[in-house]
Amino acid sequence: AQQEALIASLNEQKLELDFEELGVDMIVVDEAHKFKNIPFATKHRNVVGITPTKVTKKKKKPKKEEPPKEGEEPSEAKKKASAETEAAVSANRSFDLHMKTRWINEKYGGGIILASGTPITNSVAEVFNIGRYLNPQSLRDKGVHTFDAWAAAFGNITQTPEFAPEGGGYRMVRKFKEFVNIPELRSIVREVVDVISVDDVDIKVPEILHGKPQAIIVPQNPMVQALGQEMLMRAQNIRGGGIQTQPRNPDKTDIMVVVVSDGRNG
């Protein structure tokens, strides 16, 4: 009877523990750039350098598909799905760590260590997210704890020409191009970031031949030129609202992602 009562008591107890109940008072993360994509809200849309991500619900695992045969390229749909899945996983992983670091910061006033050789790689938003991990209170005190406030204080969004992805010319894009108020931004970053340069660790790096990079210009052959013209015409048709099929998949509608991929693979 006592054993049955003990078993019943154990069954009634909660077997899972919340993060707050584990007694964690410090988080140390190596390769922290894998957690850089914390989702954030912003009014900015279609701005190069600002790439907000979204947290997504877990989905059921899709049916296992046959891998591409040797020498066969994955389909564009599979490439796109793979990229979207990777972005979603990164956002969810970053959001999870952000929730934990927020709790640690609020309870202990610190105790977060991030280590990375590439803390900033693709987007200026990564600088903002470093502050959200390591020094959220400082961002709040300075009134830059939202991304739009931070971007208005430390960045300029300008119209700038950019080489069109399909080739054949340039296009105007909105880009988070440069930082402003750099002394103030550096002061905020230096509150929590310790930067180690090549000079600090005394690594001997070989000198570049002739003292600077050399541009090697290779003339286009007629086949590449013809492919470029094809990509340009397809892109212009898509931007103009025209509907056409893909040259290599006549049963599918042409889209810009496929045009760029065809040009890259050509």
Coordinates of C-alpha atoms in Angstrom, one line a residue:
A1 CA 0.0 0.0 0.0
Q2 CA 2.9 2.4 0.9
Q3 CA 4.6 1.6 -2.4
E4 CA 1.4 2.2 -4.3
A5 CA 0.9 5.5 -2.5
L6 CA 4.5 6.5 -3.3
I7 CA 4.1 5.6 -7.0
A8 CA 0.8 7.6 -7.1
S9 CA 2.6 10.6 -5.4
L10 CA 5.4 10.5 -7.9
N11 CA 3.0 10.3 -10.8
E12 CA 1.3 13.4 -9.6
Q13 CA 4.5 15.3 -9.5
K14 CA 5.5 17.5 -12.4
L15 CA 8.3 15.7 -14.2
E16 CA 9.3 18.6 -16.5
L17 CA 11.1 21.7 -15.2
D18 CA 10.9 25.2 -16.6
F19 CA 14.1 27.0 -17.4
E20 CA 13.6 29.3 -14.4
E21 CA 13.6 26.2 -12.1
L22 CA 17.0 24.8 -13.3
G23 CA 19.2 27.2 -11.2
V24 CA 21.0 28.5 -14.3
D25 CA 22.8 31.9 -13.6
M26 CA 25.1 32.1 -16.6
I27 CA 25.0 31.3 -20.3
V28 CA 28.1 30.9 -22.4
V29 CA 27.7 30.5 -26.1
D30 CA 30.4 29.6 -28.6
E31 CA 29.9 30.2 -32.3
A32 CA 27.3 32.8 -31.2
H33 CA 26.7 34.0 -34.8
K34 CA 24.4 31.0 -35.2
F35 CA 22.0 32.8 -32.9
K36 CA 22.1 36.2 -34.6
N37 CA 18.7 36.2 -36.2
I38 CA 16.5 37.3 -33.3
P39 CA 13.1 38.4 -34.8
F40 CA 12.2 42.1 -34.5
A41 CA 9.4 44.4 -35.6
T42 CA 10.1 47.2 -38.1
K43 CA 8.2 49.5 -40.4
H44 CA 11.0 49.2 -43.0
R45 CA 10.3 47.0 -46.0
N46 CA 12.4 46.0 -48.9
V47 CA 15.6 47.5 -47.5
V48 CA 18.9 45.8 -48.2
G49 CA 20.7 45.3 -44.9
I50 CA 17.5 45.0 -42.8
T51 CA 16.3 41.4 -42.8
P52 CA 13.8 40.8 -40.0
T53 CA 13.1 37.1 -39.4
K54 CA 10.0 35.4 -38.0
V55 CA 9.4 32.7 -35.4
T56 CA 7.4 29.8 -36.9
K57 CA 5.5 27.0 -35.3
K58 CA 7.0 23.6 -35.6
K59 CA 5.6 21.6 -38.5
K60 CA 5.3 18.0 -39.0
K61 CA 8.2 16.4 -40.7
P62 CA 7.5 16.1 -44.4
K63 CA 7.7 12.8 -46.1
K64 CA 11.3 11.8 -46.8
E65 CA 12.1 12.5 -50.5
E66 CA 14.6 10.8 -52.6
P67 CA 17.9 12.7 -52.7
P68 CA 19.0 14.0 -56.1
K69 CA 20.9 11.5 -58.2
E70 CA 24.7 12.0 -58.7
G71 CA 25.3 15.0 -60.9
E72 CA 21.7 16.1 -60.6
E73 CA 20.9 19.6 -59.2
P74 CA 18.1 19.8 -56.6
S75 CA 14.9 21.5 -57.9
E76 CA 14.3 25.2 -57.4
A77 CA 11.4 24.3 -55.1
K78 CA 13.6 22.2 -52.9
K79 CA 16.3 24.8 -52.8
K80 CA 13.8 27.5 -51.8
A81 CA 12.2 25.2 -49.2
S82 CA 15.6 24.3 -47.8
A83 CA 16.5 28.0 -47.5
E84 CA 13.2 28.9 -45.8
T85 CA 13.6 26.0 -43.4
E86 CA 17.1 27.0 -42.5
A87 CA 16.0 30.6 -41.9
A88 CA 13.1 29.5 -39.7
V89 CA 15.3 27.2 -37.7
S90 CA 17.8 30.0 -37.1
A91 CA 15.0 32.4 -36.1
N92 CA 13.5 29.9 -33.6
R93 CA 16.9 29.0 -32.2
S94 CA 17.8 32.7 -31.7
F95 CA 14.4 33.5 -30.2
D96 CA 14.8 30.7 -27.7
L97 CA 18.2 31.9 -26.6
H98 CA 16.9 35.5 -26.4
M99 CA 14.2 34.5 -24.0
K100 CA 16.7 32.8 -21.8
T101 CA 19.2 35.6 -21.8
R102 CA 16.4 38.1 -21.0
W103 CA 15.6 36.1 -17.9
I104 CA 19.2 35.9 -16.9
N105 CA 19.8 39.6 -17.4
E106 CA 16.6 40.6 -15.5
K107 CA 17.4 38.3 -12.5
Y108 CA 21.2 38.6 -12.3
G109 CA 22.0 41.8 -14.2
G110 CA 24.4 40.0 -16.5
G111 CA 26.0 36.6 -16.9
I112 CA 25.8 36.3 -20.7
I113 CA 29.0 35.5 -22.7
L114 CA 28.9 35.2 -26.5
A115 CA 32.0 34.2 -28.5
S116 CA 32.3 34.4 -32.3
G117 CA 34.8 35.0 -35.0
T118 CA 32.2 36.5 -37.2
P119 CA 29.6 38.4 -35.1
I120 CA 28.5 40.6 -38.0
T121 CA 28.2 39.0 -41.4
N122 CA 25.2 39.9 -43.5
S123 CA 23.1 42.6 -41.8
V124 CA 23.6 45.7 -39.7
A125 CA 20.7 44.4 -37.6
E126 CA 23.1 42.0 -36.1
V127 CA 24.8 44.9 -34.2
F128 CA 21.4 45.7 -32.7
N129 CA 20.8 42.1 -31.8
I130 CA 24.1 41.8 -30.0
G131 CA 22.9 44.6 -27.7
R132 CA 19.6 42.8 -27.1
Y133 CA 21.5 39.8 -25.9
L134 CA 24.2 41.4 -23.9
N135 CA 23.0 44.9 -22.8
P136 CA 19.3 45.3 -23.2
Q137 CA 19.0 47.7 -20.2
S138 CA 21.5 50.1 -21.8
L139 CA 19.5 50.1 -25.0
R140 CA 16.3 50.9 -23.0
D141 CA 18.0 53.7 -21.0
K142 CA 19.2 55.3 -24.3
G143 CA 15.8 54.9 -26.0
V144 CA 17.1 52.7 -28.8
H145 CA 15.6 49.3 -27.6
T146 CA 13.4 49.0 -30.7
F147 CA 15.0 48.4 -34.0
D148 CA 13.4 51.5 -35.8
A149 CA 14.6 53.8 -33.0
W150 CA 18.1 52.2 -33.1
A151 CA 18.2 52.5 -37.0
A152 CA 17.1 56.1 -36.9
A153 CA 19.8 57.0 -34.4
F154 CA 22.7 55.1 -36.0
G155 CA 22.0 54.5 -39.7
N156 CA 21.1 56.1 -43.0
I157 CA 18.7 54.5 -45.5
T158 CA 19.5 55.7 -49.0
Q159 CA 18.6 55.0 -52.6
T160 CA 21.7 53.5 -54.3
P161 CA 22.4 51.8 -57.6
E162 CA 23.0 48.0 -57.4
F163 CA 24.0 45.6 -60.1
A164 CA 20.8 43.7 -61.2
P165 CA 20.8 40.1 -60.1
E166 CA 20.0 38.9 -63.6
G167 CA 22.8 41.0 -65.1
G168 CA 22.6 43.5 -67.9
G169 CA 22.6 46.7 -65.9
Y170 CA 21.8 48.4 -62.6
R171 CA 18.7 49.0 -60.5
M172 CA 18.0 51.4 -57.6
V173 CA 17.5 49.8 -54.2
R174 CA 16.9 51.1 -50.7
K175 CA 19.9 50.2 -48.6
F176 CA 20.9 50.6 -45.0
K177 CA 24.2 51.8 -46.3
E178 CA 26.1 53.6 -43.6
F179 CA 26.4 54.2 -39.8
V180 CA 26.0 57.6 -38.3
N181 CA 26.7 58.9 -34.8
I182 CA 29.6 56.3 -34.7
P183 CA 31.2 57.5 -31.4
E184 CA 27.9 57.0 -29.6
L185 CA 27.3 53.6 -31.2
R186 CA 30.9 52.5 -30.5
S187 CA 30.4 53.5 -26.9
I188 CA 27.3 51.3 -26.6
V189 CA 29.0 48.4 -28.3
R190 CA 32.2 48.7 -26.2
E191 CA 30.2 48.4 -23.0
V192 CA 29.9 44.6 -23.7
V193 CA 32.1 43.7 -26.6
D194 CA 35.8 42.9 -26.3
V195 CA 37.4 42.9 -29.8
I196 CA 40.5 40.9 -30.5
S197 CA 42.3 41.9 -33.7
V198 CA 45.1 40.1 -35.7
D199 CA 47.6 42.4 -34.1
D200 CA 46.5 41.5 -30.6
V201 CA 47.4 37.8 -31.2
D202 CA 50.5 38.4 -33.2
I203 CA 49.5 36.2 -36.2
K204 CA 51.9 36.5 -39.1
V205 CA 49.9 37.0 -42.3
P206 CA 51.6 36.7 -45.7
E207 CA 51.8 39.9 -47.7
I208 CA 49.6 40.2 -50.8
L209 CA 51.5 40.0 -54.1
H210 CA 52.1 43.5 -55.5
G211 CA 50.7 44.9 -52.3
K212 CA 47.0 44.8 -53.2
P213 CA 44.4 42.6 -54.9
Q214 CA 44.7 42.2 -58.6
A215 CA 41.6 42.2 -60.9
I216 CA 41.7 39.5 -63.5
I217 CA 39.3 40.3 -66.3
V218 CA 38.1 37.4 -68.4
P219 CA 36.2 38.4 -71.6
Q220 CA 32.7 36.8 -72.0
N221 CA 32.4 34.2 -74.7
P222 CA 29.4 34.3 -77.0
M223 CA 27.5 31.6 -75.1
V224 CA 27.7 33.5 -71.8
Q225 CA 26.6 36.7 -73.6
A226 CA 23.6 34.9 -75.1
L227 CA 22.7 33.5 -71.7
G228 CA 22.9 37.0 -70.2
Q229 CA 20.5 38.4 -72.8
E230 CA 18.1 35.5 -72.1
M231 CA 18.2 36.2 -68.3
L232 CA 17.7 40.0 -68.9
M233 CA 14.7 39.4 -71.2
R234 CA 13.1 37.0 -68.7
A235 CA 13.6 39.4 -65.8
Q236 CA 12.2 42.4 -67.7
N237 CA 9.1 40.3 -68.6
I238 CA 8.5 39.3 -65.0
R239 CA 8.9 42.9 -63.7
G240 CA 6.6 44.1 -66.4
G241 CA 3.8 41.7 -65.2
G242 CA 4.1 39.2 -68.1
I243 CA 3.5 35.5 -67.6
Q244 CA 5.7 33.0 -69.2
T245 CA 6.9 29.5 -68.6
Q246 CA 10.4 28.4 -67.5
P247 CA 12.6 27.4 -70.5
R248 CA 13.6 24.2 -68.8
N249 CA 10.3 23.5 -67.1
P250 CA 7.5 24.4 -69.5
D251 CA 4.8 23.4 -67.1
K252 CA 5.9 26.0 -64.5
T253 CA 5.6 29.8 -64.4
D254 CA 8.8 31.7 -64.6
I255 CA 9.8 33.6 -61.4
M256 CA 12.8 35.8 -60.5
V257 CA 14.3 33.3 -58.2
V258 CA 14.6 30.8 -61.0
V259 CA 16.0 33.4 -63.4
V260 CA 18.8 34.3 -61.0
S261 CA 19.5 30.6 -60.2
D262 CA 19.7 29.8 -64.0
G263 CA 22.1 32.6 -64.5
R264 CA 24.3 31.5 -61.6
N265 CA 24.3 27.9 -62.8
G266 CA 24.9 28.9 -66.4

